[in-house]
Short mmCIF file of C-alpha atoms in Angstrom, two decimals:
data_model
loop_
_atom_site.label_atom_id
_atom_site.label_comp_id
_atom_site.label_asym_id
_atom_site.label_seq_id
_atom_site.Cartn_x
_atom_site.Cartn_y
_atom_site.Cartn_z
CA MET A 1 96.62 44.39 -0.86
CA GLU A 2 96.69 42.74 -4.62
CA THR A 3 98.44 45.03 -7.17
CA LEU A 4 96.54 45.43 -10.46
CA LYS A 5 99.13 43.80 -12.15
CA GLU A 6 98.70 40.67 -9.85
CA SER A 7 94.96 40.69 -10.39
CA ILE A 8 95.59 40.55 -13.88
CA LYS A 9 97.68 37.88 -13.96
CA ARG A 10 95.57 35.62 -11.55
CA ILE A 11 92.87 36.32 -14.12
CA VAL A 12 94.43 35.49 -17.25
CA THR A 13 95.97 32.47 -15.54
CA ASP A 14 92.75 30.88 -14.23
CA LYS A 15 91.39 28.13 -16.47
CA LYS A 16 87.83 28.86 -15.67
CA LEU A 17 88.35 32.10 -17.55
CA TYR A 18 88.73 29.61 -20.75
CA ILE A 19 85.82 27.56 -19.80
CA PHE A 20 83.44 30.31 -19.86
CA THR A 21 84.80 31.65 -23.19
CA ILE A 22 84.35 28.13 -24.85
CA PHE A 23 81.27 27.83 -23.30
CA THR A 24 79.83 31.29 -24.27
CA LEU A 25 81.54 31.04 -27.94
CA LEU A 26 79.64 27.37 -28.14
CA PHE A 27 76.32 28.75 -27.24
CA PHE A 28 76.83 32.51 -28.90
CA GLY A 29 79.60 32.16 -31.16
CA ILE A 30 77.41 31.91 -34.30
CA TYR A 31 76.41 35.51 -33.98
CA CYS A 32 79.60 36.62 -35.14
CA VAL A 33 78.35 37.06 -38.44
CA MET A 34 75.46 39.89 -38.65
CA GLN A 35 71.90 38.82 -38.13
CA TYR A 36 68.80 40.86 -37.93
CA ALA A 37 65.33 41.21 -35.79
CA PRO A 38 62.54 43.02 -37.21
CA ASP A 39 63.72 46.18 -34.64
CA THR A 40 67.19 45.92 -36.42
CA TYR A 41 66.11 47.54 -39.85
CA SER A 42 64.58 50.42 -37.62
CA VAL A 43 67.74 50.93 -35.93
CA PHE A 44 69.84 50.77 -38.98
CA THR A 45 67.52 53.23 -40.99
CA ASN A 46 66.71 55.70 -38.36
CA THR A 47 68.37 58.66 -38.01
CA PRO A 48 71.36 59.05 -34.84
CA ARG A 49 68.66 61.42 -33.47
CA GLN A 50 65.31 58.98 -34.03
CA ASN A 51 67.18 56.13 -32.18
CA LEU A 52 68.23 58.57 -29.07
CA ASP A 53 64.79 59.70 -28.70
CA HIS A 54 63.46 55.99 -29.08
CA PHE A 55 65.53 54.46 -26.59
CA PHE A 56 65.42 57.69 -24.29
CA SER A 57 61.71 57.24 -24.43
CA CYS A 58 62.42 53.39 -23.30
CA GLY A 59 64.49 54.52 -20.42
CA ARG A 60 67.51 52.85 -21.92
CA LEU A 61 69.76 55.58 -21.87
CA VAL A 62 73.30 53.87 -22.40
CA THR A 63 71.90 52.23 -25.56
CA GLY A 64 70.85 55.52 -26.78
CA LEU A 65 74.03 57.13 -26.41
CA PHE A 66 75.86 54.27 -27.90
CA LEU A 67 73.82 54.24 -31.23
CA TYR A 68 74.01 58.41 -31.31
CA GLY A 69 77.78 57.94 -30.70
CA THR A 70 78.64 55.52 -33.11
CA MET A 71 76.13 55.93 -35.95
CA GLY A 72 75.99 60.14 -35.55
CA ILE A 73 79.09 61.07 -34.28
CA LEU A 74 81.61 58.59 -35.55
CA GLU A 75 79.31 57.84 -38.75
CA LEU A 76 80.29 54.20 -38.14
CA ASN A 77 78.35 51.60 -40.65
CA ALA A 78 75.89 48.94 -39.88
CA THR A 79 78.20 46.25 -39.61
CA THR A 80 80.84 47.82 -37.48
CA VAL A 81 78.02 48.88 -35.14
CA TYR A 82 76.77 45.37 -34.72
CA MET A 83 80.32 43.77 -34.38
CA ILE A 84 81.24 46.30 -31.39
CA SER A 85 77.76 45.20 -29.68
CA TYR A 86 78.36 41.61 -30.59
CA GLY A 87 82.20 41.79 -29.05
CA LEU A 88 80.46 43.67 -25.92
CA ALA A 89 77.92 40.99 -25.56
CA ILE A 90 80.61 38.28 -25.40
CA ILE A 91 82.99 39.96 -23.09
CA CYS A 92 79.80 40.77 -20.57
CA THR A 93 78.70 37.02 -20.99
CA ILE A 94 82.24 35.61 -20.02
CA ALA A 95 82.43 38.45 -17.11
CA SER A 96 79.29 37.62 -15.84
CA LEU A 97 79.91 34.03 -15.84
CA TYR A 98 83.56 34.20 -14.38
CA LYS A 99 82.57 37.24 -11.63
CA ILE A 100 79.47 35.22 -10.53
CA ASP A 101 81.54 31.71 -10.00
CA LYS A 102 84.01 34.13 -7.50
CA ILE A 103 80.83 35.38 -5.74
CA PHE A 104 79.69 31.55 -5.32
CA ALA A 105 83.28 30.52 -4.29
CA GLU A 106 82.91 30.50 -0.47
CA ASP A 107 79.56 28.13 -1.22
CA ILE A 108 80.52 25.50 -3.49
CA LYS A 109 84.08 24.06 -3.30
CA ASP A 110 83.31 21.92 -5.95
CA THR A 111 84.65 23.09 -9.27
CA LYS A 112 82.46 21.54 -11.61
CA LEU A 113 78.94 22.07 -9.82
CA SER A 114 80.37 25.97 -9.46
CA ILE A 115 80.86 25.83 -13.31
CA LEU A 116 77.82 24.28 -13.69
CA VAL A 117 75.58 26.59 -11.71
CA SER A 118 77.05 29.66 -13.31
CA LEU A 119 76.15 28.27 -16.73
CA LEU A 120 72.58 27.63 -15.57
CA ILE A 121 72.35 31.21 -14.30
CA ILE A 122 73.72 33.03 -16.68
CA ILE A 123 73.58 31.09 -19.93
CA ASN A 124 70.00 30.21 -18.83
CA VAL A 125 67.18 29.26 -21.84
CA PHE A 126 65.90 32.98 -21.88
CA SER A 127 69.25 34.34 -22.61
CA ILE A 128 69.18 33.58 -26.17
CA GLU A 129 66.57 36.37 -26.87
CA LEU A 130 69.44 39.02 -25.39
CA PHE A 131 71.25 38.26 -28.55
CA VAL A 132 68.82 38.58 -31.21
CA TYR A 133 68.76 42.37 -31.18
CA VAL A 134 71.32 44.75 -32.15
CA GLU A 135 71.89 45.91 -29.22
CA LYS A 136 72.64 42.95 -27.28
CA GLY A 137 75.91 44.54 -26.01
CA PHE A 138 73.72 46.42 -23.89
CA LEU A 139 71.35 43.75 -22.82
CA MET A 140 74.33 41.57 -21.89
CA LEU A 141 76.00 44.64 -19.83
CA SER A 142 72.76 44.54 -17.76
CA VAL A 143 73.46 41.44 -16.96
CA LEU A 144 76.85 41.88 -15.81
CA LEU A 145 75.84 44.94 -13.70
CA CYS A 146 73.57 42.91 -11.88
CA VAL A 147 76.27 40.40 -11.28
CA LEU A 148 78.33 43.24 -9.88
CA ALA A 149 75.44 44.54 -7.95
CA VAL A 150 74.92 40.97 -6.05
CA GLU A 151 78.63 41.10 -5.13
CA GLN A 152 78.06 44.65 -3.65
CA ILE A 153 74.98 43.25 -1.86
CA LYS A 154 77.13 40.41 -0.19
CA LYS A 155 80.00 43.09 0.53
CA PHE A 156 77.22 45.41 2.48
CA LEU A 157 75.47 42.27 4.18
CA GLU A 158 79.08 41.51 5.33
CA GLY A 159 79.53 44.82 6.77
CA LYS A 160 81.04 47.11 4.20
CA LYS A 161 78.57 49.99 4.43
CA ILE A 162 79.82 52.02 1.13
CA ALA A 163 79.13 48.72 -0.86
CA PHE A 164 75.33 49.42 -1.18
CA PHE A 165 76.16 52.81 -2.81
CA TRP A 166 78.00 50.90 -5.49
CA ALA A 167 75.17 48.64 -5.60
CA LEU A 168 72.81 51.27 -6.51
CA ILE A 169 75.12 52.72 -8.97
CA PHE A 170 75.60 49.30 -11.05
CA MET A 171 71.51 48.92 -10.83
CA LEU A 172 70.98 52.26 -12.13
CA ILE A 173 73.17 52.06 -15.09
CA ALA A 174 71.87 48.35 -15.51
CA ASN A 175 68.38 49.63 -15.36
CA CYS A 176 69.52 52.41 -18.43
CA CYS A 177 70.72 49.49 -20.54
CA TYR A 178 68.01 47.17 -20.32
CA GLN A 179 65.10 46.66 -17.53
CA GLY A 180 64.02 43.27 -18.34
CA THR A 181 67.31 41.50 -16.49
CA VAL A 182 67.68 43.50 -13.42
CA GLY A 183 65.40 40.93 -11.47
CA LEU A 184 68.45 38.94 -11.14
CA VAL A 185 70.11 40.91 -8.75
CA VAL A 186 67.06 40.18 -5.98
CA ALA A 187 66.89 36.38 -7.33
CA VAL A 188 70.50 35.69 -6.01
CA GLY A 189 70.44 38.46 -3.66
CA MET A 190 67.93 36.53 -1.81
CA LEU A 191 70.49 33.43 -1.10
CA TYR A 192 72.47 35.88 0.89
CA ILE A 193 69.53 37.44 2.59
CA ILE A 194 68.91 34.40 4.12
CA LYS A 195 72.84 33.56 4.48
CA TYR A 196 73.49 36.50 6.33
CA SER A 197 70.13 36.86 8.62
CA LYS A 198 70.46 35.52 11.82
CA ASN A 199 66.91 36.09 13.23
CA VAL A 200 63.86 37.80 11.93
CA LYS A 201 64.38 41.37 12.54
CA GLU A 202 67.79 40.92 10.50
CA PHE A 203 65.89 39.09 7.74
CA ILE A 204 63.19 41.94 7.49
CA LYS A 205 65.91 44.54 7.46
CA ASN A 206 67.98 42.83 4.59
CA ASN A 207 64.80 42.34 2.53
CA ILE A 208 64.36 46.16 2.91
CA LEU A 209 67.84 46.89 1.68
CA VAL A 210 67.95 44.52 -1.09
CA ALA A 211 64.55 46.17 -2.37
CA LEU A 212 65.70 49.44 -2.16
CA VAL A 213 68.75 48.58 -4.26
CA TYR A 214 66.20 47.11 -6.80
CA GLY A 215 63.62 49.55 -6.23
CA ILE A 216 65.40 53.00 -6.31
CA PRO A 217 67.04 52.35 -9.52
CA ALA A 218 64.13 50.75 -11.14
CA ILE A 219 61.60 54.03 -10.03
CA LEU A 220 64.04 56.40 -11.04
CA ASN A 221 64.13 54.95 -14.17
CA PHE A 222 60.14 54.47 -14.60
CA ILE A 223 59.84 58.27 -13.56
CA MET A 224 62.29 59.11 -16.66
CA VAL A 225 60.11 57.35 -18.85
CA ARG A 226 56.65 58.68 -17.61
CA PHE A 227 57.56 62.28 -17.09
CA LEU A 228 60.73 63.22 -18.75
CA PHE A 229 60.53 61.19 -22.22
CA THR A 230 57.31 59.75 -24.06
CA ASN A 231 56.74 56.18 -24.29
CA SER A 232 53.26 54.61 -25.27
CA ARG A 233 53.70 51.97 -22.98
CA VAL A 234 53.18 53.64 -19.69
CA LYS A 235 50.86 55.93 -21.21
CA GLY A 236 48.01 54.06 -21.63
CA ASP A 237 45.10 52.80 -19.79
CA ILE A 238 45.55 50.10 -17.21
CA ILE A 239 42.18 47.80 -17.06
CA LEU A 240 43.04 45.76 -13.94
CA THR A 241 41.28 42.56 -14.52
CA GLU A 242 42.50 42.68 -18.30
CA SER A 243 45.95 43.21 -17.19
CA LEU A 244 45.70 40.47 -14.20
CA LYS A 245 44.47 38.08 -17.09
CA LYS A 246 47.32 38.57 -19.45
CA ILE A 247 50.05 38.43 -16.58
CA TYR A 248 48.50 35.23 -15.27
CA GLU A 249 48.42 33.58 -19.10
CA GLY A 250 51.96 35.06 -19.68
CA THR A 251 53.30 33.58 -16.53
CA LYS A 252 51.83 30.11 -17.11
CA SER A 253 53.54 30.29 -20.38
CA MET A 254 56.70 31.70 -18.91
CA ILE A 255 57.19 28.57 -16.54
CA PHE A 256 55.30 25.63 -18.29
CA ALA A 257 55.98 26.29 -21.99
CA ASN A 258 59.27 28.34 -21.68
CA TYR A 259 57.98 30.25 -24.82
CA ASP A 260 58.57 27.03 -26.84
CA LEU A 261 62.25 27.41 -26.17
CA LEU A 262 62.73 23.81 -24.62
CA PRO A 263 60.19 20.95 -24.75
CA LYS A 264 56.91 21.65 -22.77
CA TYR A 265 56.89 21.24 -19.17
CA LEU A 266 60.78 20.11 -19.25
CA PHE A 267 61.80 23.39 -17.14
CA ALA A 268 59.12 22.93 -14.45
CA ILE A 269 59.66 19.54 -13.99
CA ILE A 270 63.51 19.68 -13.61
CA LEU A 271 62.35 22.64 -11.20
CA LEU A 272 59.74 20.78 -9.23
CA GLY A 273 62.15 17.70 -8.99
CA LEU A 274 64.99 20.03 -7.52
CA VAL A 275 62.53 21.59 -4.97
CA VAL A 276 61.18 18.09 -3.98
CA PHE A 277 65.01 16.88 -3.58
CA LEU A 278 65.87 20.01 -1.46
CA ILE A 279 62.97 19.35 0.86
CA TYR A 280 63.70 15.63 1.28
CA GLN A 281 67.33 16.32 2.15
CA ILE A 282 66.46 19.09 4.41
CA ILE A 283 64.03 16.79 6.37
CA LYS A 284 66.49 13.91 6.77
CA LYS A 285 69.02 16.30 8.44
CA ALA A 286 69.60 16.04 11.86
CA GLU A 287 68.48 19.62 13.10
CA SER A 288 65.36 21.23 14.88
CA ILE A 289 62.13 21.29 13.49
CA LYS A 290 62.17 24.99 13.22
CA THR A 291 65.52 25.08 11.18
CA LYS A 292 64.00 22.50 8.78
CA ILE A 293 60.71 24.60 8.12
CA LEU A 294 62.79 27.78 7.95
CA GLU A 295 64.93 26.19 5.50
CA ILE A 296 61.78 24.94 3.38
CA LEU A 297 60.47 28.07 3.43
CA GLY A 298 63.36 29.36 1.92
CA ILE A 299 63.02 27.62 -1.24
CA PHE A 300 59.50 28.89 -1.69
CA TYR A 301 60.95 32.29 -0.88
CA ILE A 302 63.23 32.62 -3.37
CA ILE A 303 60.74 30.75 -6.09
CA ILE A 304 58.18 33.07 -5.26
CA GLY A 305 60.51 36.49 -4.80
CA THR A 306 61.89 35.58 -8.35
CA VAL A 307 58.71 35.26 -10.05
CA PHE A 308 57.51 38.58 -8.53
CA VAL A 309 60.19 40.68 -9.37
CA THR A 310 59.85 39.31 -13.31
CA ILE A 311 56.43 39.90 -13.64
CA THR A 312 56.44 43.25 -11.74
CA PRO A 313 57.72 45.71 -14.71
CA GLN A 314 54.70 44.05 -16.62
CA ILE A 315 52.09 45.43 -13.91
CA MET A 316 53.50 48.89 -14.33
CA GLN A 317 52.73 48.77 -17.97
CA ASP A 318 49.36 50.01 -19.70
CA THR A 319 47.19 46.67 -20.46
CA ASN A 320 47.93 46.92 -24.27
CA SER A 321 51.52 46.96 -23.44
CA ILE A 322 51.88 43.81 -21.66
CA TRP A 323 53.67 41.30 -23.35
CA PHE A 324 55.74 38.51 -22.04
CA VAL A 325 58.66 37.03 -23.83
CA ALA A 326 62.01 35.43 -23.05
CA ARG A 327 64.16 38.52 -22.73
CA SER A 328 62.12 40.17 -20.30
CA SER A 329 61.80 36.94 -18.32
CA TYR A 330 65.30 36.31 -18.05
CA PRO A 331 65.68 35.87 -14.09
CA VAL A 332 62.82 33.11 -13.63
CA ALA A 333 64.87 31.18 -16.05
CA SER A 334 68.00 31.41 -13.91
CA LEU A 335 66.30 29.66 -10.80
CA ILE A 336 67.37 26.10 -11.48
CA GLY A 337 70.71 27.27 -10.83
CA ILE A 338 69.90 29.55 -7.95
CA LEU A 339 68.03 26.57 -5.95
CA LEU A 340 71.43 24.50 -6.77
CA ILE A 341 73.32 27.20 -4.78
CA TYR A 342 70.80 27.24 -2.22
CA ALA A 343 71.44 23.48 -1.91
CA THR A 344 75.22 23.81 -1.59
CA MET A 345 74.12 26.10 1.35
CA ARG A 346 71.72 24.07 3.53
CA ILE A 347 72.59 20.48 2.60
CA GLU A 348 75.49 18.14 2.50
CA ILE A 349 75.96 16.92 -1.49
CA ARG A 350 77.21 13.51 -1.53
CA LYS A 351 79.39 12.37 -4.58
CA MET A 352 76.76 9.90 -6.00
CA THR A 353 74.46 13.09 -5.61
CA LYS A 354 76.36 15.42 -7.01
CA ILE A 355 77.06 13.21 -10.21
CA GLY A 356 73.52 12.54 -10.69
CA ILE A 357 73.03 16.58 -10.33
CA LEU A 358 75.94 16.83 -13.16
CA MET A 359 74.54 14.50 -15.32
CA ILE A 360 70.94 15.97 -15.32
CA ALA A 361 72.14 19.72 -15.78
CA THR A 362 74.60 18.51 -18.27
CA ILE A 363 71.79 16.87 -20.41
CA PHE A 364 69.38 20.04 -19.38
CA LEU A 365 72.11 22.29 -21.13
CA GLY A 366 72.47 20.08 -24.17
CA ILE A 367 68.71 20.10 -24.64
CA GLN A 368 69.08 23.93 -24.47
CA PHE A 369 72.15 24.09 -26.75
CA VAL A 370 70.16 22.09 -29.27
CA SER A 371 66.93 24.25 -29.26
CA PHE A 372 69.60 27.82 -29.38
CA MET A 373 70.98 26.68 -32.46
CA ARG A 374 67.86 25.77 -34.46
CA TYR A 375 66.37 28.97 -33.50
CA ASN A 376 69.61 30.80 -34.32
CA ILE A 377 70.01 28.78 -37.70
CA ASP A 378 66.22 29.62 -38.48
CA ASN A 379 67.06 33.30 -37.81
CA TYR A 380 69.49 33.35 -40.69
CA ILE A 381 67.05 31.68 -42.71
CA VAL A 382 64.40 34.08 -42.09
CA ASN A 383 66.48 36.94 -42.76
CA GLY A 384 67.95 35.50 -46.30
CA ILE A 385 64.34 35.00 -47.43
CA ASP A 386 63.43 38.69 -45.92
CA ARG A 387 66.25 39.89 -48.40
CA GLN A 388 65.31 37.89 -51.18
CA ASN A 389 61.56 38.96 -50.86
CA VAL A 390 62.72 42.72 -50.78
CA GLU A 391 64.93 42.13 -53.79
CA GLN A 392 62.34 40.87 -55.89
CA ILE A 393 59.98 43.51 -54.92
CA GLN A 394 62.60 46.25 -55.71
CA ALA A 395 62.94 44.28 -59.41
CA LYS A 396 59.26 44.71 -60.04
CA ILE A 397 59.72 48.38 -59.03
CA LEU A 398 62.35 48.85 -61.22
CA GLU A 399 60.45 47.10 -63.84
CA TYR A 400 57.42 49.22 -63.63
CA GLU A 401 59.14 52.33 -63.38
CA GLU A 402 61.25 51.66 -66.70
CA LYS A 403 58.08 50.68 -68.67
CA THR A 404 55.93 53.27 -67.02
CA GLY A 405 58.26 56.45 -66.48
CA LYS A 406 56.62 56.80 -63.43
CA GLN A 407 58.26 56.64 -59.88
CA ILE A 408 57.39 55.01 -56.78
CA THR A 409 57.15 57.13 -53.97
CA LYS A 410 54.36 55.53 -51.75
CA ILE A 411 53.41 52.27 -50.38
CA ALA A 412 50.05 50.77 -48.60
CA PHE A 413 50.18 47.34 -46.73
CA TYR A 414 47.81 44.50 -47.02
CA GLU A 415 47.05 41.21 -45.95
CA ASP A 416 46.02 37.82 -47.36
CA LYS A 417 43.40 35.59 -46.09
CA MET A 418 45.74 34.25 -43.48
CA PRO A 419 49.06 36.18 -43.11
CA ASN A 420 52.00 34.20 -40.93
CA TYR A 421 54.20 36.06 -38.82
CA THR A 422 56.92 34.09 -40.13
CA TYR A 423 58.12 31.81 -43.08
CA PRO A 424 57.02 27.85 -43.32
CA ASN A 425 58.70 25.19 -40.96
CA MET A 426 60.45 28.48 -39.29
CA LYS A 427 60.65 28.43 -35.64
CA ALA A 428 59.44 31.35 -34.09
CA THR A 429 58.13 32.66 -30.54
CA GLY A 430 57.48 35.99 -29.28
CA ASP A 431 59.70 38.34 -31.08
CA MET A 432 62.15 36.15 -32.16
CA ASN A 433 62.31 35.05 -36.09
CA LEU A 434 59.37 37.01 -37.29
CA LYS A 435 59.68 37.96 -41.02
CA ALA A 436 60.36 41.40 -41.43
CA LEU A 437 57.31 41.97 -43.87
CA TYR A 438 55.23 41.00 -41.30
CA LYS A 439 54.30 44.19 -39.61
CA ASP A 440 54.06 47.20 -41.63
CA TRP A 441 56.53 49.29 -39.77
CA SER A 442 59.33 46.78 -40.11
CA ALA A 443 58.08 46.12 -43.65
CA LEU A 444 58.47 49.57 -44.40
CA ARG A 445 62.14 49.56 -42.84
CA VAL A 446 63.29 46.47 -44.22
CA ILE A 447 62.45 47.75 -47.91
CA ARG A 448 64.35 51.05 -46.99
CA TYR A 449 67.22 49.26 -45.59
CA TYR A 450 67.73 47.15 -48.70
CA THR A 451 66.76 49.43 -51.38
CA GLY A 452 67.47 52.67 -50.34
CA ARG A 453 63.98 53.83 -50.98
CA ASN A 454 62.23 56.21 -48.36
CA LEU A 455 58.86 55.28 -49.21
CA GLU A 456 55.81 56.89 -47.76
CA GLN A 457 53.26 54.75 -45.83
CA ILE A 458 49.66 55.61 -47.23
CA GLU A 459 46.17 54.08 -45.95
CA LYS A 460 45.16 50.95 -47.54
CA ASN A 461 42.37 50.95 -50.57
CA GLU A 462 39.46 48.86 -49.07
CA GLU A 463 38.82 47.40 -52.62
CA ILE A 464 42.27 46.16 -53.07
CA GLN A 465 41.91 44.77 -49.35
CA LYS A 466 38.97 42.70 -49.97
CA GLU A 467 40.65 41.33 -53.17
CA PHE A 468 44.03 40.30 -51.27
CA LYS A 469 41.61 38.86 -48.38
CA GLU A 470 40.43 36.02 -51.04
CA LYS A 471 43.95 34.68 -51.65
CA ASN A 472 46.25 32.80 -49.25
CA TRP A 473 49.78 32.38 -50.07
CA ASN A 474 52.58 31.03 -48.30
CA TYR A 475 55.47 32.49 -50.21
CA TYR A 476 56.20 35.32 -52.16
CA ASN A 477 54.34 35.98 -55.32
CA ASP A 478 54.49 38.82 -58.17
CA GLU A 479 50.42 38.96 -57.60
CA GLN A 480 51.07 40.20 -54.27
CA LEU A 481 52.08 43.59 -55.53
CA ILE A 482 49.78 45.93 -57.47
CA PHE A 483 51.12 49.14 -58.94
CA GLU A 484 49.17 51.95 -59.17
CA ASP A 485 50.59 55.75 -60.47
CA ASP A 486 53.34 56.17 -57.59
CA VAL A 487 52.10 53.74 -55.41
CA LEU A 488 53.00 50.23 -54.36
CA HIS A 489 50.06 48.17 -52.89
CA LEU A 490 51.59 45.40 -51.51
CA CYS A 491 50.30 42.12 -49.76
CA ASN A 492 51.85 40.66 -46.69
CA PHE A 493 51.17 36.64 -46.73
#
């Protein structure tokens, strides 16, 4: 039995740990400088109790407790809270890569291929959105917990019964960190369902066991959201036809457009190419027709199962709250890496084939890296413009107050003819890189964050709205501000 000291020494002397650290910092090191999403301004202007209530209402108890503890009990400032969360995100990403590589050790003997597959699964194209929120540490902790649960599922299928209990515990905590990533346990777990199922009976039994590991914690979390706390996403109406339509359109965007995070169809083309390659190699094998059919069916089992667990949380929400974005689609983006693992389990990968896979995957990761950097850089630009605009608004408020002797205590929000959700020439998708002044709730919070003014939002004046609707700005202009007694009428552009 390996001692703790020996285990630590083995890990810290393993070059893979440092390789995964380099890749993690390459993709996400840029976030060491504090950045904001519109939601971030809410977190940092809410009271600790408001944050606790909000995250508890979303079923994200671990995140809520962290924010309450750091901002409420310890009274840490925003920068410190951000850096703690960022540090945790980096550690969890490295740990997830290292652990999943060890899990696959029996199935991938080639070091380069093993590293590549781990990267394709953990730092997949949708992982970027897990890093753009202040709670990034707990979004990535949910990924690590899924990986740890997969390890326990593997041990359970190998005969260690207590592992089932640990898998449930890990998944319960993962759900209480973030629910959008938990489908990863099924996506990867299906590999081991196939591997350890010798007949149809075992296959059915193993599917049920993995479904329980995924389903029991998810149902418990859903019950908390639905009945113990208040959350509008599960309290509204479900219009089945509209929900199915939104899910269909969202799934198409997820698979074929990748929310504009990659060139259109690139992910789908690589996925299709991998499927065709696998089918061809399986057909070529000197195996029985029955074995070949089962192995080919395994490909579609993994794909369909992964897509299903990714969209299932959407089905449970009310129709108006269905919203497909990268962070909640994380498991699907891991499919390329998962199918490569399946390939190593089912076919012999020859030297030239391996070189081809490494080249294509490296190019793919390179394209992904460029996309990440474009979105990341634009995120900081959007943050800077948001701050500049708020400071200009603050200057006009101070000028008005000094001139009139009146105090601005209220604000009403308006829109021009064609309001934009981000600034010109910025890359934005889903909830990423939206300008904070776009939505009333975030505009109110970003103004409070940078000015310290706790303004009361009031209903808009319809006559002023008609006036603003005749205008169409792309940038901030002093004409977007109208002062009336203690009210600021502010137009979004």
